[in-house]
Short mmCIF file of C-alpha atoms and ligand atoms in Angstrom, two decimals:
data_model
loop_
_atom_site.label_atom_id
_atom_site.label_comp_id
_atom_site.label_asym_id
_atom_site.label_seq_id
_atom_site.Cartn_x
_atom_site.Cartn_y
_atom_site.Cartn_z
CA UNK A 1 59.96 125.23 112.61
CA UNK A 2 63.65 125.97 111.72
CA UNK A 3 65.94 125.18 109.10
CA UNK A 4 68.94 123.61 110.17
CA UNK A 5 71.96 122.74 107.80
CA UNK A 6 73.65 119.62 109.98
CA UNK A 7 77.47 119.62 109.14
CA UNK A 8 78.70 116.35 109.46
CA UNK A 9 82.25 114.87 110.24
CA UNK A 10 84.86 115.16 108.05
CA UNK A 11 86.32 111.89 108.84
CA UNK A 12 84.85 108.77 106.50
CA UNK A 13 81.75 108.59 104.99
CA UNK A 14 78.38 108.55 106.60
CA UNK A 15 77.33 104.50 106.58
CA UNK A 16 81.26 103.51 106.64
CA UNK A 17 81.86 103.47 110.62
CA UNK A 18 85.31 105.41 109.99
CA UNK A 19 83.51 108.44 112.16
CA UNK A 20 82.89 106.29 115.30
CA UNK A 21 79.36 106.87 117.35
CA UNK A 22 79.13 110.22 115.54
CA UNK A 23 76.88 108.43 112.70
CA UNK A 24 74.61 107.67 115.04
CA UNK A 25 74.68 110.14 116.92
CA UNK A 26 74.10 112.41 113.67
CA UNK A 27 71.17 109.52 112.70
CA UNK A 28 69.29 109.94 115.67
CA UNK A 29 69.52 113.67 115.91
CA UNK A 30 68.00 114.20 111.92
CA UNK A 31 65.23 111.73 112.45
CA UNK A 32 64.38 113.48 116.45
CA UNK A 33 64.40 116.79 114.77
CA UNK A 34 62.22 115.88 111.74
CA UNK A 35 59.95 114.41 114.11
CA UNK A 36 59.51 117.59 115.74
CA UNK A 37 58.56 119.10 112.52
CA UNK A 38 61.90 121.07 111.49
CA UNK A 39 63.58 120.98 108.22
CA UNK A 40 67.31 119.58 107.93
CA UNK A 41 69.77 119.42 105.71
CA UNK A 42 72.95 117.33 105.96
CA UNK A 43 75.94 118.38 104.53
CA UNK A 44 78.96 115.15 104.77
CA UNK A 45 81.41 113.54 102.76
CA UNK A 46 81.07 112.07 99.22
CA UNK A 47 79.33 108.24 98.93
CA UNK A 48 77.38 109.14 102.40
CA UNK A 49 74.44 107.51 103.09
CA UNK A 50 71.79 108.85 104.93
CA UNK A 51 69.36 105.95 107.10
CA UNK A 52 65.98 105.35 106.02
CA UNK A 53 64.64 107.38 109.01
CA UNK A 54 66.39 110.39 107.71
CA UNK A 55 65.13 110.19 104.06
CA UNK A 56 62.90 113.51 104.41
CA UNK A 57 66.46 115.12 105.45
CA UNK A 58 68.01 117.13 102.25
CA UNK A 59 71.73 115.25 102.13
CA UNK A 60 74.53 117.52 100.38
CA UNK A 61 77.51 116.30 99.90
CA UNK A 62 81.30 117.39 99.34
CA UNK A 63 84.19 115.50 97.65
CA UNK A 64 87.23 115.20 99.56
CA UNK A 65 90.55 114.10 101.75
CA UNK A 66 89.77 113.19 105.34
CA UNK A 67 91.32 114.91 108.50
CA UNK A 68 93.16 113.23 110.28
CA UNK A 69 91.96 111.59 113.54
CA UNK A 70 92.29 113.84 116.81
CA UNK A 71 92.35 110.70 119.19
CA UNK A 72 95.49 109.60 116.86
CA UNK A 73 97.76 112.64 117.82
CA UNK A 74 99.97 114.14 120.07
CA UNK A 75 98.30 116.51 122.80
CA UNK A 76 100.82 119.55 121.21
CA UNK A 77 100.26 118.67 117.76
CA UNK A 78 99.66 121.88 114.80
CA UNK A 79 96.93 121.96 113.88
CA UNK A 80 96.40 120.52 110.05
CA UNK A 81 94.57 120.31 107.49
CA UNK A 82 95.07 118.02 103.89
CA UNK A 83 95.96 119.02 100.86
CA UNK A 84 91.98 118.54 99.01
CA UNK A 85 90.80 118.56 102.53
CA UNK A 86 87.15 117.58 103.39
CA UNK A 87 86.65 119.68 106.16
CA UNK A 88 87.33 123.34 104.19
CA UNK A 89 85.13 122.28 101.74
CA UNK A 90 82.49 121.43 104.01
CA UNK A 91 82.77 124.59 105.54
CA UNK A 92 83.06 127.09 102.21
CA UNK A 93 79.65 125.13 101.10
CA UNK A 94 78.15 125.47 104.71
CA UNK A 95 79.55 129.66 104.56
CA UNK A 96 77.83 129.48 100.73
CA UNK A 97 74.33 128.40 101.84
CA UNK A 98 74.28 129.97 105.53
CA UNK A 99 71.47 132.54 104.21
CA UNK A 100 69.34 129.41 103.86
CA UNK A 101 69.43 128.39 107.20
CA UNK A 102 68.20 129.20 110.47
CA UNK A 103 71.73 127.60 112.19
CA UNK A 104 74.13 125.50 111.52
CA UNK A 105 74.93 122.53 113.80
CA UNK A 106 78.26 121.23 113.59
CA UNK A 107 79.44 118.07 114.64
CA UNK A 108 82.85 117.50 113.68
CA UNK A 109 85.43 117.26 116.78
CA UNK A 110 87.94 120.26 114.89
CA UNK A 111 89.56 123.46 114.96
CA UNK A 112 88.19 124.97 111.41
CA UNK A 113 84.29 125.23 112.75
CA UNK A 114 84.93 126.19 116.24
CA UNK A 115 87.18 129.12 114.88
CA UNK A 116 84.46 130.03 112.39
CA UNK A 117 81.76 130.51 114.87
CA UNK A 118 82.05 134.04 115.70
CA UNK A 119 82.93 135.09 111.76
CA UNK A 120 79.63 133.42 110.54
CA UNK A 121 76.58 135.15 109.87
CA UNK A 122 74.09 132.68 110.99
CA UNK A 123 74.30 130.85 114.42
CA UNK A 124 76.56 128.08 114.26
CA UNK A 125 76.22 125.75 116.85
CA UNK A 126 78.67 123.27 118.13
CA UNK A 127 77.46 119.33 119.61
CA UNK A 128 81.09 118.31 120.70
CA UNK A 129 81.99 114.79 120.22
CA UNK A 130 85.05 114.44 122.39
CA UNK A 131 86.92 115.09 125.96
CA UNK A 132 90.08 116.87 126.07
CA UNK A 133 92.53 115.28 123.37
CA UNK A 134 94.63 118.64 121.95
CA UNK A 135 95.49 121.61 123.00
CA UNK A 136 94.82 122.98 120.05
CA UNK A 137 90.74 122.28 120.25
CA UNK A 138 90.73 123.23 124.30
CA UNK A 139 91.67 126.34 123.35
CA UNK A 140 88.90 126.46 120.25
CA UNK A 141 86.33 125.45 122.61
CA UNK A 142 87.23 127.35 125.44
CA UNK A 143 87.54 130.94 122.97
CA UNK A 144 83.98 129.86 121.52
CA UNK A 145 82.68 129.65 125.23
CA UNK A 146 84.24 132.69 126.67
CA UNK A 147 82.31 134.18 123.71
CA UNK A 148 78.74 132.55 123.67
CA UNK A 149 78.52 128.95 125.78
CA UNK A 150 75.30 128.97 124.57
CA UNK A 151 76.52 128.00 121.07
CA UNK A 152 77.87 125.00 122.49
CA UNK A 153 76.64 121.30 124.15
CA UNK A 154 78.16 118.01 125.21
CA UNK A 155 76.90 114.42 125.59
CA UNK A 156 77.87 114.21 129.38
CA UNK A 157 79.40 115.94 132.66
CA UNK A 158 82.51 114.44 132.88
CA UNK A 159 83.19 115.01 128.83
CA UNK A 160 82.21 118.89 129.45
CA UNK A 161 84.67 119.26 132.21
CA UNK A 162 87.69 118.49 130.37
CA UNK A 163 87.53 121.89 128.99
CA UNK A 164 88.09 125.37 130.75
CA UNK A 165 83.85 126.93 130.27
CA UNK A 166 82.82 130.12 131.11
CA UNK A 167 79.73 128.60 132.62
CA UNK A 168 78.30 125.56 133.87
CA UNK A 169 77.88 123.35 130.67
CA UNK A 170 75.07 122.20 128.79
CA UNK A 171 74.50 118.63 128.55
CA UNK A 172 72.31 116.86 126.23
CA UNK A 173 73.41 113.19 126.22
CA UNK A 174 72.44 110.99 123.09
CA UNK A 175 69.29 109.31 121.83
CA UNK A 176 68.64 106.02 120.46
CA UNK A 177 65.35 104.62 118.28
CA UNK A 178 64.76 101.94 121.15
CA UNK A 179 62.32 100.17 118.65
CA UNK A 180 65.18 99.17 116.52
CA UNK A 181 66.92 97.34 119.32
CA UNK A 182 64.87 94.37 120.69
CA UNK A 183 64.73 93.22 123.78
CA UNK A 184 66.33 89.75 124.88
CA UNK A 185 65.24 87.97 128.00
CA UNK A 186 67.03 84.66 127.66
CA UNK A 187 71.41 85.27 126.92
CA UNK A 188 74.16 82.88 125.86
CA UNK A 189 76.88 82.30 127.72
CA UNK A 190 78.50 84.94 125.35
CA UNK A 191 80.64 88.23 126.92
CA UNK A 192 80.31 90.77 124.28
CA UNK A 193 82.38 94.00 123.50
CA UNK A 194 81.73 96.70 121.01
CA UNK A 195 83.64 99.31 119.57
CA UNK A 196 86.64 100.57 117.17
CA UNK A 197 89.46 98.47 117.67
CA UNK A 198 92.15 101.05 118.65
CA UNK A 199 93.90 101.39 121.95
CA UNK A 200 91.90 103.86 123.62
CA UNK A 201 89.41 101.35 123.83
CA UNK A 202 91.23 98.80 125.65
CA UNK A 203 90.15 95.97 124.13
CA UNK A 204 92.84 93.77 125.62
CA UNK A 205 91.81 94.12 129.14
CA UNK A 206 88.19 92.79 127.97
CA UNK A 207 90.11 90.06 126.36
CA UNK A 208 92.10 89.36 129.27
CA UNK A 209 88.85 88.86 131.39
CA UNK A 210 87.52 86.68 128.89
CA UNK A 211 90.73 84.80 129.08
CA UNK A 212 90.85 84.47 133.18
CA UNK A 213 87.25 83.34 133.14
CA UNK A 214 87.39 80.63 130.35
CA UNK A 215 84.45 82.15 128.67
CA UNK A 216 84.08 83.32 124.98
CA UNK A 217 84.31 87.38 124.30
CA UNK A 218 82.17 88.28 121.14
CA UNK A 219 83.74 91.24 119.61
CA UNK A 220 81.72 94.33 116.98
CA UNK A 221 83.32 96.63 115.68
CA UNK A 222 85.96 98.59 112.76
CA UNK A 223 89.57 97.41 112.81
CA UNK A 224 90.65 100.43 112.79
CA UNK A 225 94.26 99.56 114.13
CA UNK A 226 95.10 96.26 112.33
CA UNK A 227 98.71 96.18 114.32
CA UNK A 228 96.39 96.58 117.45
CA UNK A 229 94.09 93.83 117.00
CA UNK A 230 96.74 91.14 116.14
CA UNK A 231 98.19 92.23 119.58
CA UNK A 232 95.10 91.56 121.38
CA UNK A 233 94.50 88.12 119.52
CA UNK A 234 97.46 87.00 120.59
CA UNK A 235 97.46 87.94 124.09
CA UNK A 236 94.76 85.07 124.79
CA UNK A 237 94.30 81.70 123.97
CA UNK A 238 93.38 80.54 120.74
CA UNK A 239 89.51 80.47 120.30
CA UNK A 240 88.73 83.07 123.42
CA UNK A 241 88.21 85.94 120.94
CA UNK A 242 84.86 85.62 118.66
CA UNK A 243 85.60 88.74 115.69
CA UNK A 244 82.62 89.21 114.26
CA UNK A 245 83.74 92.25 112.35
CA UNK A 246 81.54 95.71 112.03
CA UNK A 247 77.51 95.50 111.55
CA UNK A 248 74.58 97.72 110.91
CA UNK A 249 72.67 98.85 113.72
CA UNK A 250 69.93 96.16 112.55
CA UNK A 251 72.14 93.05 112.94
CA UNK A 252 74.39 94.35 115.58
CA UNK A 253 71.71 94.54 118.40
CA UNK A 254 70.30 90.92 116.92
CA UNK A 255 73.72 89.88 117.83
CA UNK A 256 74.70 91.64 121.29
CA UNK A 257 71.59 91.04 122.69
CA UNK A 258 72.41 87.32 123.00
CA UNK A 259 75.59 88.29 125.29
CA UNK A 260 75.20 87.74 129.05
CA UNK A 261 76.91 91.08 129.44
CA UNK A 262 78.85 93.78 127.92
CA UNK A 263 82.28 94.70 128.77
CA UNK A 264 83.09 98.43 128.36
CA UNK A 265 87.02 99.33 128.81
CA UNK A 266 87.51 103.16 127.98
CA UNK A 267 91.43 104.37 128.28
CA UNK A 268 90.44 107.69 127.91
CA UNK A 269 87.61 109.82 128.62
CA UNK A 270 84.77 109.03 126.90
CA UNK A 271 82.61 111.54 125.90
CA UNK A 272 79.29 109.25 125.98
CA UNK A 273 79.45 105.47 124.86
CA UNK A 274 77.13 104.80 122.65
CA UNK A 275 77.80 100.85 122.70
CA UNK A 276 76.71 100.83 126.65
CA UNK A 277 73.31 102.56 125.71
CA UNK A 278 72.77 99.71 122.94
CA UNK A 279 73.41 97.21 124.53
CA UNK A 280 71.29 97.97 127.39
CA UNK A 281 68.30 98.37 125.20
CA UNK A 282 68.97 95.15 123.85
CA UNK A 283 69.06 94.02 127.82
CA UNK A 284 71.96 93.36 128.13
CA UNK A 285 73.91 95.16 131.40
CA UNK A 286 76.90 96.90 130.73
CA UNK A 287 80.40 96.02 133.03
CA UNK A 288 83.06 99.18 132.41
CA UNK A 289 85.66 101.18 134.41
CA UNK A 290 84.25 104.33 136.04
CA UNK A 291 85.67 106.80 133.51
CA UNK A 292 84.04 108.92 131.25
CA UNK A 293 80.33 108.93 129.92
CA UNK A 294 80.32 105.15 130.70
CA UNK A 295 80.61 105.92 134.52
CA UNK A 296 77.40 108.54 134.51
CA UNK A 297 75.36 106.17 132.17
CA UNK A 298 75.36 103.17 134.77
CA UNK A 299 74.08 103.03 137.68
CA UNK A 300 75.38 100.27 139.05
CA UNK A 301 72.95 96.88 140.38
CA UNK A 302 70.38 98.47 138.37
CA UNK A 303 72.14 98.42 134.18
CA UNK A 304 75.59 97.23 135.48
CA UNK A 305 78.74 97.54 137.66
CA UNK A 306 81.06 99.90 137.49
CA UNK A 307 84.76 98.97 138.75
CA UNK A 308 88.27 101.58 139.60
CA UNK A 309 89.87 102.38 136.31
CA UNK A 310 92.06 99.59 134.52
CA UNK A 311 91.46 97.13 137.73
CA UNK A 312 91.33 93.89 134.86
CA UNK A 313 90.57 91.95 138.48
CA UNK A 314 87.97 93.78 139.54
CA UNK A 315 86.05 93.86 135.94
CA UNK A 316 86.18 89.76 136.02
CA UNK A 317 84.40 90.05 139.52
CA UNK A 318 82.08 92.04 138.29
CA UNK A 319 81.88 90.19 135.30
CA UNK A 320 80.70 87.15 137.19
CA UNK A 321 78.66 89.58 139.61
CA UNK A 322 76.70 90.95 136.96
CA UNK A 323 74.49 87.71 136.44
CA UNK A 324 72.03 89.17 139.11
CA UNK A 325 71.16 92.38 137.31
CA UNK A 326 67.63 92.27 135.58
CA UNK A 327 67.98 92.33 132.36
CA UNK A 328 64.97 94.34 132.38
CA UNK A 329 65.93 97.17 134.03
CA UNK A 330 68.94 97.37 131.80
CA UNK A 331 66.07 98.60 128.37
CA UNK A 332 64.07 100.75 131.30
CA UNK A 333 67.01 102.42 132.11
CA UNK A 334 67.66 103.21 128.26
CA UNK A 335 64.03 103.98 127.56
CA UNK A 336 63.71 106.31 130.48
CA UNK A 337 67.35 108.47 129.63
CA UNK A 338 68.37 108.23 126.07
CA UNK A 339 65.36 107.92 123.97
CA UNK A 340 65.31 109.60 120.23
CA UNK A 341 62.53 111.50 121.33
CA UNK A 342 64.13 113.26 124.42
CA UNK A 343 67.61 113.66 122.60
CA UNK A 344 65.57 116.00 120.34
CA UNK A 345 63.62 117.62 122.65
CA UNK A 346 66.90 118.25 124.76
CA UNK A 347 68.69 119.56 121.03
CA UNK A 348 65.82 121.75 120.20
CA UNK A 349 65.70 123.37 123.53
CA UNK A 350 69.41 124.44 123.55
CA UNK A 351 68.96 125.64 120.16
CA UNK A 352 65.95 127.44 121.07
CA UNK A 353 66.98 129.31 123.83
CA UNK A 354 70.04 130.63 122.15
CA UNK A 355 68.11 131.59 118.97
CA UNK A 356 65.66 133.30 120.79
CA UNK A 357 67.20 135.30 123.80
CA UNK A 358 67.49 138.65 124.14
CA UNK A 359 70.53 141.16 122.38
CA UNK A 360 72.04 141.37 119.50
CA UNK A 361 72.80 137.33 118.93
CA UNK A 362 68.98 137.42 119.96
CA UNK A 363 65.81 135.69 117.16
CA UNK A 364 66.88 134.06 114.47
CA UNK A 365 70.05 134.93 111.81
CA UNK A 366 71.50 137.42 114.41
CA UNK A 367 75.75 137.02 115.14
CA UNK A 368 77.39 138.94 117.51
N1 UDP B 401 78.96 100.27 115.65
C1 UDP B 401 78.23 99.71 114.61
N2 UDP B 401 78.48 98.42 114.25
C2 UDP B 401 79.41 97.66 114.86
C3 UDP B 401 80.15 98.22 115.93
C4 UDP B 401 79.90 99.54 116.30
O1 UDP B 401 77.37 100.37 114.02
O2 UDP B 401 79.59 96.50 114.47
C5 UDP B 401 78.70 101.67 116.04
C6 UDP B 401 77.88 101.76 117.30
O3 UDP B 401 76.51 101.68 117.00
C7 UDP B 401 78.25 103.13 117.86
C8 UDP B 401 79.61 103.41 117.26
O4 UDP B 401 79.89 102.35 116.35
O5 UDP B 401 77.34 104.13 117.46
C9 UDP B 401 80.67 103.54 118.33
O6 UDP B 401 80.39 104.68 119.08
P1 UDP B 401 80.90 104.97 120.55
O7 UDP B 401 80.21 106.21 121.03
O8 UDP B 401 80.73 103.76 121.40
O9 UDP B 401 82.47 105.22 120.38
P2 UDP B 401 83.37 106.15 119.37
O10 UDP B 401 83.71 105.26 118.21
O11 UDP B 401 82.53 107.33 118.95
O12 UDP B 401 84.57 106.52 120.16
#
């Protein structure tokens, strides 16, 4: 059994969507690990909620002003933190309590953690959330690997080689409860896309394949670029775009398991794609650009199609294509690779074998 003190993001509340897949992500990883039989404690932002799944998780929580948004920046940009900032008081209360713990998991995309990690006392480890957006964290994550790798893990291959590693990387992927998301066996003639609405989504090109076909694209997810999302709406027809605004997990997979198929436009890289394992549990295959996580999570004729980056043509021929893809194989292929079970089972065992190897960062509570 260990004690682990889960540090959450510092940007929104846990429960408000403002931190992007990282809830879940952070949902699915309590409730795996308290399944195993550990003890966890989550330490987030003021007014955060912790799911029902999680409620034998301790939840701590801190008062205070969001970072700012690493996708939202310039490559170059200083690094910065707010005047009242969340983050450093996330981190004094983690330093406060580390003697409590048998390691800290971090897993907020930023510089203040990743600079801590060789300054703590007891292992912090570091689940990054992101590819390559700054300099500024490359060179965090890259310093923390030339130091101990083992300290960190990403969700996929092509996330992990954004960054310059000292070794090859260690990938753990993501885990979803599967018995929250029902299967559907009989669509709509719905297209459905999920995710924040901000450009490096690329909602519009979904939008313009909804457009070209004549058929009606359901959209989940957190305006979080209100400027953004007028500019898609009125790139298409009146009527094309369905905004059904952003759900819980409960009545979002009710919902996208009626579409026909899920459209999945990354502009950047991806680290994962949490939407594309959802909706696939629900049954529904996933359509998307080979780019980041969403290109090593299909397999394409068996949960999808995967077409060249930004080709809007291609996606509305696959679009069409992907009628022929059993809807059943689309859950399998979720129940097979990204179960909550295995995503703890894969967290635990990176944990494990850095806690427990040899040396001086060797059993548990030892730094380096
Ligand atoms: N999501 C949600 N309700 C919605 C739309 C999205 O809960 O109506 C969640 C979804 O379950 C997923 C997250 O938002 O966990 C988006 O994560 P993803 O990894 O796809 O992208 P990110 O926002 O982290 O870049």
């Amino acid at each position: 059994m260990m004690r682990i003190l889960v540090v959450s993001t510092p940007i929104g509340r846990l429960g408000s969507g403002r931190g992007g897949g990282v809830e879940l992500t952070l949902t699915s990883l309590v409730a795996g690990l308290l399944e195993r039989g550990h003890q966890l404690t989550v330490l987030a932002g003021e007014g955060s909620l912790l799911a029902p799944a999680c409620a034998a998780a301790q939840l701590w929580t801190c008062p205070g002003v969001d970072q700012p948004s690493w996708q939202h920046q310039n490559r170059d940009a200083a690094i910065t933190i707010p005047a009242d900032g969340l983050l450093p008081r996330l981190w004094r209360r983690a330093l406060a309590e580390q003697q409590h713990f048998d390691c800290l998991l971090n897993l907020a995309y930023d510089w203040l953690p990743l600079w801590l990690t060789p300054q703590c006392q007891v292992p912090l480890f570091h689940l990054v959330s992101m590819g390559s957006v700054a300099a500024g964290i490359d060179a965090a994550i890259t310093e923390v690997a030339q130091w101990n790798q083992g300290r960190l893990a990403f969700h996929s291959h092509v996330q992990a080689a954004d960054f310059a590693l000292a070794a090859p990387p260690r990938v753990v992927g993501n885990g979803f409860d599967l018995a929250a998301y029902q299967f559907c066996a009989e669509p709509e003639p719905l297209l459905g896309w999920v995710g924040r609405i901000a450009p490096e989504k690329g909602l519009e090109d979904a939008a313009a394949v909804a457009a070209q076909l004549g058929q009606r694209l359901a959209i989940w997810g957190l305006v979080e670029d209100p400027a953004y999302a007028a500019a898609v709406e009125a790139s298409v027809p009146a009527g094309c775009l369905d905004w059904r605004g952003f759900l819980p997990t409960a009545q979002l997979q009710a919902e996208l398991g009626r579409c026909r198929v899920l459209i999945n436009t990354p502009k950047w890289n991806e680290a994962y794609g949490n939407v594309v394992v959802e909706a696939m549990a629900c049954g529904v295959p996933v359509v998307a650009y080979r780019r980041g996580g969403p290109g090593e999570l299909i397999e394409p004729g068996f949960n999808g199609l995967l077409v060249p980056a930004d080709d809007v043509g291609a996606l509305a021929a696959a679009v069409v294509e992907s009628t022929s893809i059993d809807r059943r194989s689309c859950r399998r292929w979720a129940e097979t690779h990204a179960s909550r079970a295995g995503f703890a089972e894969r967290i635990e065992a990176w944990l494990m074998a850095d806690l427990t190897k040899d040396g001086p960062d060797g059993e548990f509570g030892g730094g380096r």
